[in-house]
Amino acid sequence: ETMSRRTERGQEAQLQANAPTIVMVAKFPRPGKSKTRLAKGIGTEGAVSFATFALLDLADQIAKYHFLQCAGRCWRRVLYFAPAESEAEFSELIGSLGQDTAKRWQLQVMKGNGNGSAAGEGSDLGGFLSHAL
């Protein structure tokens, strides 16, 4: 990599770090863990399918929303996710929306209360949101 390319990448990263950001927070859809009240009526697999569809639809709409493309400044899109071990699954799921959409998302593991601990069962969503913001 040339020095000019490294400088260019550094400048891009700085611009992105200062860009306005829209944050989406999600747990990976899992049977028995996702939409459990809905599952009572439509079954566990139906609830997981619904949760997956809703997540993908929202991610797709946010990625493609024209106002966020460059309304004076380009917006950064960050998907905070849990659990940490679902990173590959989230990457594949967001990738299923197509390369143009997927490249607009930055995946980030949810952390609690700024203490570096990963999100887990029964964790405090407020702490995760405070850390994200």
mmCIF file with all atom_site columns, C-alpha atoms in Angstrom:
data_model
loop_
_atom_site.group_PDB
_atom_site.id
_atom_site.type_symbol
_atom_site.label_atom_id
_atom_site.label_alt_id
_atom_site.label_comp_id
_atom_site.label_asym_id
_atom_site.label_entity_id
_atom_site.label_seq_id
_atom_site.pdbx_PDB_ins_code
_atom_site.Cartn_x
_atom_site.Cartn_y
_atom_site.Cartn_z
_atom_site.occupancy
_atom_site.B_iso_or_equiv
_atom_site.pdbx_formal_charge
_atom_site.auth_seq_id
_atom_site.auth_comp_id
_atom_site.auth_asym_id
_atom_site.auth_atom_id
_atom_site.pdbx_PDB_model_num
ATOM 1   C CA . GLU A 1 1   ? 0.000   0.000   0.000  1.00 0.00 ? 1   GLU A CA 1
ATOM 2   C CA . THR A 1 2   ? 1.348   3.398   -0.938 1.00 0.00 ? 2   THR A CA 1
ATOM 3   C CA . MET A 1 3   ? 1.777   6.295   1.479  1.00 0.00 ? 3   MET A CA 1
ATOM 4   C CA . SER A 1 4   ? -0.833  8.354   -0.390 1.00 0.00 ? 4   SER A CA 1
ATOM 5   C CA . ARG A 1 5   ? -3.372  5.501   -0.163 1.00 0.00 ? 5   ARG A CA 1
ATOM 6   C CA . ARG A 1 6   ? -2.748  5.174   3.607  1.00 0.00 ? 6   ARG A CA 1
ATOM 7   C CA . THR A 1 7   ? -3.197  8.936   4.005  1.00 0.00 ? 7   THR A CA 1
ATOM 8   C CA . GLU A 1 8   ? -6.391  8.806   1.966  1.00 0.00 ? 8   GLU A CA 1
ATOM 9   C CA . ARG A 1 9   ? -7.744  5.916   4.077  1.00 0.00 ? 9   ARG A CA 1
ATOM 10  C CA . GLY A 1 10  ? -6.845  7.821   7.258  1.00 0.00 ? 10  GLY A CA 1
ATOM 11  C CA . GLN A 1 11  ? -8.683  10.894  6.025  1.00 0.00 ? 11  GLN A CA 1
ATOM 12  C CA . GLU A 1 12  ? -11.733 8.759   5.129  1.00 0.00 ? 12  GLU A CA 1
ATOM 13  C CA . ALA A 1 13  ? -11.717 7.189   8.595  1.00 0.00 ? 13  ALA A CA 1
ATOM 14  C CA . GLN A 1 14  ? -11.508 10.625  10.236 1.00 0.00 ? 14  GLN A CA 1
ATOM 15  C CA . LEU A 1 15  ? -14.404 11.933  8.162  1.00 0.00 ? 15  LEU A CA 1
ATOM 16  C CA . GLN A 1 16  ? -16.438 8.837   9.006  1.00 0.00 ? 16  GLN A CA 1
ATOM 17  C CA . ALA A 1 17  ? -15.669 9.149   12.736 1.00 0.00 ? 17  ALA A CA 1
ATOM 18  C CA . ASN A 1 18  ? -17.015 12.721  12.713 1.00 0.00 ? 18  ASN A CA 1
ATOM 19  C CA . ALA A 1 19  ? -20.055 11.879  10.577 1.00 0.00 ? 19  ALA A CA 1
ATOM 20  C CA . PRO A 1 20  ? -23.552 11.919  12.023 1.00 0.00 ? 20  PRO A CA 1
ATOM 21  C CA . THR A 1 21  ? -24.465 8.356   12.969 1.00 0.00 ? 21  THR A CA 1
ATOM 22  C CA . ILE A 1 22  ? -27.634 6.297   12.972 1.00 0.00 ? 22  ILE A CA 1
ATOM 23  C CA . VAL A 1 23  ? -27.492 3.321   15.323 1.00 0.00 ? 23  VAL A CA 1
ATOM 24  C CA . MET A 1 24  ? -29.507 0.120   15.098 1.00 0.00 ? 24  MET A CA 1
ATOM 25  C CA . VAL A 1 25  ? -29.452 -2.324  18.041 1.00 0.00 ? 25  VAL A CA 1
ATOM 26  C CA . ALA A 1 26  ? -30.342 -6.011  17.618 1.00 0.00 ? 26  ALA A CA 1
ATOM 27  C CA . LYS A 1 27  ? -29.962 -9.453  19.119 1.00 0.00 ? 27  LYS A CA 1
ATOM 28  C CA . PHE A 1 28  ? -29.528 -12.250 16.629 1.00 0.00 ? 28  PHE A CA 1
ATOM 29  C CA . PRO A 1 29  ? -32.897 -13.994 16.077 1.00 0.00 ? 29  PRO A CA 1
ATOM 30  C CA . ARG A 1 30  ? -32.864 -17.370 17.842 1.00 0.00 ? 30  ARG A CA 1
ATOM 31  C CA . PRO A 1 31  ? -35.609 -19.913 18.587 1.00 0.00 ? 31  PRO A CA 1
ATOM 32  C CA . GLY A 1 32  ? -36.887 -19.464 22.134 1.00 0.00 ? 32  GLY A CA 1
ATOM 33  C CA . LYS A 1 33  ? -35.093 -16.096 22.479 1.00 0.00 ? 33  LYS A CA 1
ATOM 34  C CA . SER A 1 34  ? -36.761 -13.933 19.822 1.00 0.00 ? 34  SER A CA 1
ATOM 35  C CA . LYS A 1 35  ? -40.303 -12.615 19.872 1.00 0.00 ? 35  LYS A CA 1
ATOM 36  C CA . THR A 1 36  ? -41.312 -15.092 22.582 1.00 0.00 ? 36  THR A CA 1
ATOM 37  C CA . ARG A 1 37  ? -44.788 -13.580 23.143 1.00 0.00 ? 37  ARG A CA 1
ATOM 38  C CA . LEU A 1 38  ? -45.464 -13.691 19.398 1.00 0.00 ? 38  LEU A CA 1
ATOM 39  C CA . ALA A 1 39  ? -44.217 -17.289 19.328 1.00 0.00 ? 39  ALA A CA 1
ATOM 40  C CA . LYS A 1 40  ? -47.106 -18.325 21.568 1.00 0.00 ? 40  LYS A CA 1
ATOM 41  C CA . GLY A 1 41  ? -49.444 -17.528 18.687 1.00 0.00 ? 41  GLY A CA 1
ATOM 42  C CA . ILE A 1 42  ? -47.428 -18.362 15.575 1.00 0.00 ? 42  ILE A CA 1
ATOM 43  C CA . GLY A 1 43  ? -44.816 -20.815 16.847 1.00 0.00 ? 43  GLY A CA 1
ATOM 44  C CA . THR A 1 44  ? -41.117 -20.483 17.541 1.00 0.00 ? 44  THR A CA 1
ATOM 45  C CA . GLU A 1 45  ? -39.938 -20.756 13.939 1.00 0.00 ? 45  GLU A CA 1
ATOM 46  C CA . GLY A 1 46  ? -42.556 -18.247 12.783 1.00 0.00 ? 46  GLY A CA 1
ATOM 47  C CA . ALA A 1 47  ? -41.371 -15.816 15.448 1.00 0.00 ? 47  ALA A CA 1
ATOM 48  C CA . VAL A 1 48  ? -37.734 -16.232 14.384 1.00 0.00 ? 48  VAL A CA 1
ATOM 49  C CA . SER A 1 49  ? -38.714 -15.723 10.737 1.00 0.00 ? 49  SER A CA 1
ATOM 50  C CA . PHE A 1 50  ? -40.636 -12.569 11.649 1.00 0.00 ? 50  PHE A CA 1
ATOM 51  C CA . ALA A 1 51  ? -37.744 -11.195 13.730 1.00 0.00 ? 51  ALA A CA 1
ATOM 52  C CA . THR A 1 52  ? -35.283 -11.926 10.910 1.00 0.00 ? 52  THR A CA 1
ATOM 53  C CA . PHE A 1 53  ? -37.512 -10.297 8.299  1.00 0.00 ? 53  PHE A CA 1
ATOM 54  C CA . ALA A 1 54  ? -38.086 -7.210  10.480 1.00 0.00 ? 54  ALA A CA 1
ATOM 55  C CA . LEU A 1 55  ? -34.351 -6.824  11.133 1.00 0.00 ? 55  LEU A CA 1
ATOM 56  C CA . LEU A 1 56  ? -33.452 -7.201  7.450  1.00 0.00 ? 56  LEU A CA 1
ATOM 57  C CA . ASP A 1 57  ? -36.227 -4.878  6.293  1.00 0.00 ? 57  ASP A CA 1
ATOM 58  C CA . LEU A 1 58  ? -35.194 -2.119  8.701  1.00 0.00 ? 58  LEU A CA 1
ATOM 59  C CA . ALA A 1 59  ? -31.475 -2.499  7.879  1.00 0.00 ? 59  ALA A CA 1
ATOM 60  C CA . ASP A 1 60  ? -32.278 -2.370  4.160  1.00 0.00 ? 60  ASP A CA 1
ATOM 61  C CA . GLN A 1 61  ? -34.503 0.699   4.487  1.00 0.00 ? 61  GLN A CA 1
ATOM 62  C CA . ILE A 1 62  ? -31.965 2.592   6.607  1.00 0.00 ? 62  ILE A CA 1
ATOM 63  C CA . ALA A 1 63  ? -29.126 1.708   4.237  1.00 0.00 ? 63  ALA A CA 1
ATOM 64  C CA . LYS A 1 64  ? -31.048 2.898   1.204  1.00 0.00 ? 64  LYS A CA 1
ATOM 65  C CA . TYR A 1 65  ? -32.794 5.947   2.663  1.00 0.00 ? 65  TYR A CA 1
ATOM 66  C CA . HIS A 1 66  ? -31.724 8.705   0.283  1.00 0.00 ? 66  HIS A CA 1
ATOM 67  C CA . PHE A 1 67  ? -31.545 11.455  2.922  1.00 0.00 ? 67  PHE A CA 1
ATOM 68  C CA . LEU A 1 68  ? -28.825 9.522   4.756  1.00 0.00 ? 68  LEU A CA 1
ATOM 69  C CA . GLN A 1 69  ? -26.706 9.117   1.631  1.00 0.00 ? 69  GLN A CA 1
ATOM 70  C CA . CYS A 1 70  ? -25.323 12.647  1.634  1.00 0.00 ? 70  CYS A CA 1
ATOM 71  C CA . ALA A 1 71  ? -27.514 15.375  3.060  1.00 0.00 ? 71  ALA A CA 1
ATOM 72  C CA . GLY A 1 72  ? -24.661 17.808  3.329  1.00 0.00 ? 72  GLY A CA 1
ATOM 73  C CA . ARG A 1 73  ? -22.593 15.043  5.013  1.00 0.00 ? 73  ARG A CA 1
ATOM 74  C CA . CYS A 1 74  ? -22.831 11.294  4.612  1.00 0.00 ? 74  CYS A CA 1
ATOM 75  C CA . TRP A 1 75  ? -24.313 9.435   7.574  1.00 0.00 ? 75  TRP A CA 1
ATOM 76  C CA . ARG A 1 76  ? -22.584 6.484   9.182  1.00 0.00 ? 76  ARG A CA 1
ATOM 77  C CA . ARG A 1 77  ? -24.729 3.401   9.929  1.00 0.00 ? 77  ARG A CA 1
ATOM 78  C CA . VAL A 1 78  ? -23.763 1.201   12.867 1.00 0.00 ? 78  VAL A CA 1
ATOM 79  C CA . LEU A 1 79  ? -25.454 -2.056  13.860 1.00 0.00 ? 79  LEU A CA 1
ATOM 80  C CA . TYR A 1 80  ? -24.720 -2.869  17.506 1.00 0.00 ? 80  TYR A CA 1
ATOM 81  C CA . PHE A 1 81  ? -25.414 -6.551  18.005 1.00 0.00 ? 81  PHE A CA 1
ATOM 82  C CA . ALA A 1 82  ? -25.495 -9.275  20.637 1.00 0.00 ? 82  ALA A CA 1
ATOM 83  C CA . PRO A 1 83  ? -24.404 -11.835 21.498 1.00 0.00 ? 83  PRO A CA 1
ATOM 84  C CA . ALA A 1 84  ? -20.759 -11.279 20.570 1.00 0.00 ? 84  ALA A CA 1
ATOM 85  C CA . GLU A 1 85  ? -20.412 -14.781 19.118 1.00 0.00 ? 85  GLU A CA 1
ATOM 86  C CA . SER A 1 86  ? -23.074 -13.976 16.493 1.00 0.00 ? 86  SER A CA 1
ATOM 87  C CA . GLU A 1 87  ? -20.786 -11.639 14.518 1.00 0.00 ? 87  GLU A CA 1
ATOM 88  C CA . ALA A 1 88  ? -20.331 -14.057 11.606 1.00 0.00 ? 88  ALA A CA 1
ATOM 89  C CA . GLU A 1 89  ? -24.083 -14.731 11.510 1.00 0.00 ? 89  GLU A CA 1
ATOM 90  C CA . PHE A 1 90  ? -24.886 -11.004 11.507 1.00 0.00 ? 90  PHE A CA 1
ATOM 91  C CA . SER A 1 91  ? -22.303 -10.399 8.801  1.00 0.00 ? 91  SER A CA 1
ATOM 92  C CA . GLU A 1 92  ? -23.882 -13.114 6.664  1.00 0.00 ? 92  GLU A CA 1
ATOM 93  C CA . LEU A 1 93  ? -27.411 -11.859 7.383  1.00 0.00 ? 93  LEU A CA 1
ATOM 94  C CA . ILE A 1 94  ? -26.593 -8.252  6.455  1.00 0.00 ? 94  ILE A CA 1
ATOM 95  C CA . GLY A 1 95  ? -24.588 -9.554  3.487  1.00 0.00 ? 95  GLY A CA 1
ATOM 96  C CA . SER A 1 96  ? -27.742 -11.240 2.190  1.00 0.00 ? 96  SER A CA 1
ATOM 97  C CA . LEU A 1 97  ? -29.075 -7.748  1.414  1.00 0.00 ? 97  LEU A CA 1
ATOM 98  C CA . GLY A 1 98  ? -26.430 -7.380  -1.291 1.00 0.00 ? 98  GLY A CA 1
ATOM 99  C CA . GLN A 1 99  ? -22.952 -5.920  -1.368 1.00 0.00 ? 99  GLN A CA 1
ATOM 100 C CA . ASP A 1 100 ? -24.054 -2.298  -1.918 1.00 0.00 ? 100 ASP A CA 1
ATOM 101 C CA . THR A 1 101 ? -26.328 -2.386  1.124  1.00 0.00 ? 101 THR A CA 1
ATOM 102 C CA . ALA A 1 102 ? -24.026 -4.436  3.353  1.00 0.00 ? 102 ALA A CA 1
ATOM 103 C CA . LYS A 1 103 ? -21.036 -2.145  2.820  1.00 0.00 ? 103 LYS A CA 1
ATOM 104 C CA . ARG A 1 104 ? -23.029 0.761   4.270  1.00 0.00 ? 104 ARG A CA 1
ATOM 105 C CA . TRP A 1 105 ? -23.229 -0.964  7.663  1.00 0.00 ? 105 TRP A CA 1
ATOM 106 C CA . GLN A 1 106 ? -20.532 -1.131  10.314 1.00 0.00 ? 106 GLN A CA 1
ATOM 107 C CA . LEU A 1 107 ? -21.080 -4.086  12.681 1.00 0.00 ? 107 LEU A CA 1
ATOM 108 C CA . GLN A 1 108 ? -20.151 -3.521  16.318 1.00 0.00 ? 108 GLN A CA 1
ATOM 109 C CA . VAL A 1 109 ? -20.516 -5.840  19.322 1.00 0.00 ? 109 VAL A CA 1
ATOM 110 C CA . MET A 1 110 ? -22.745 -4.379  22.024 1.00 0.00 ? 110 MET A CA 1
ATOM 111 C CA . LYS A 1 111 ? -20.858 -3.650  25.216 1.00 0.00 ? 111 LYS A CA 1
ATOM 112 C CA . GLY A 1 112 ? -22.373 -2.860  28.607 1.00 0.00 ? 112 GLY A CA 1
ATOM 113 C CA . ASN A 1 113 ? -21.870 0.295   30.654 1.00 0.00 ? 113 ASN A CA 1
ATOM 114 C CA . GLY A 1 114 ? -18.545 1.082   28.990 1.00 0.00 ? 114 GLY A CA 1
ATOM 115 C CA . ASN A 1 115 ? -16.750 -1.553  31.075 1.00 0.00 ? 115 ASN A CA 1
ATOM 116 C CA . GLY A 1 116 ? -15.829 -3.690  28.070 1.00 0.00 ? 116 GLY A CA 1
ATOM 117 C CA . SER A 1 117 ? -18.044 -6.625  29.028 1.00 0.00 ? 117 SER A CA 1
ATOM 118 C CA . ALA A 1 118 ? -19.958 -8.204  26.193 1.00 0.00 ? 118 ALA A CA 1
ATOM 119 C CA . ALA A 1 119 ? -23.733 -8.271  26.076 1.00 0.00 ? 119 ALA A CA 1
ATOM 120 C CA . GLY A 1 120 ? -25.308 -11.360 27.519 1.00 0.00 ? 120 GLY A CA 1
ATOM 121 C CA . GLU A 1 121 ? -28.580 -12.781 28.701 1.00 0.00 ? 121 GLU A CA 1
ATOM 122 C CA . GLY A 1 122 ? -30.363 -10.569 31.192 1.00 0.00 ? 122 GLY A CA 1
ATOM 123 C CA . SER A 1 123 ? -28.016 -7.653  30.491 1.00 0.00 ? 123 SER A CA 1
ATOM 124 C CA . ASP A 1 124 ? -29.046 -4.022  30.880 1.00 0.00 ? 124 ASP A CA 1
ATOM 125 C CA . LEU A 1 125 ? -30.158 -2.534  27.532 1.00 0.00 ? 125 LEU A CA 1
ATOM 126 C CA . GLY A 1 126 ? -29.861 0.974   28.986 1.00 0.00 ? 126 GLY A CA 1
ATOM 127 C CA . GLY A 1 127 ? -26.196 0.322   29.730 1.00 0.00 ? 127 GLY A CA 1
ATOM 128 C CA . PHE A 1 128 ? -25.612 -0.871  26.178 1.00 0.00 ? 128 PHE A CA 1
ATOM 129 C CA . LEU A 1 129 ? -27.314 2.200   24.721 1.00 0.00 ? 129 LEU A CA 1
ATOM 130 C CA . SER A 1 130 ? -25.330 4.539   26.973 1.00 0.00 ? 130 SER A CA 1
ATOM 131 C CA . HIS A 1 131 ? -22.111 2.906   25.788 1.00 0.00 ? 131 HIS A CA 1
ATOM 132 C CA . ALA A 1 132 ? -23.183 3.091   22.141 1.00 0.00 ? 132 ALA A CA 1
ATOM 133 C CA . LEU A 1 133 ? -24.002 6.780   22.328 1.00 0.00 ? 133 LEU A CA 1
#
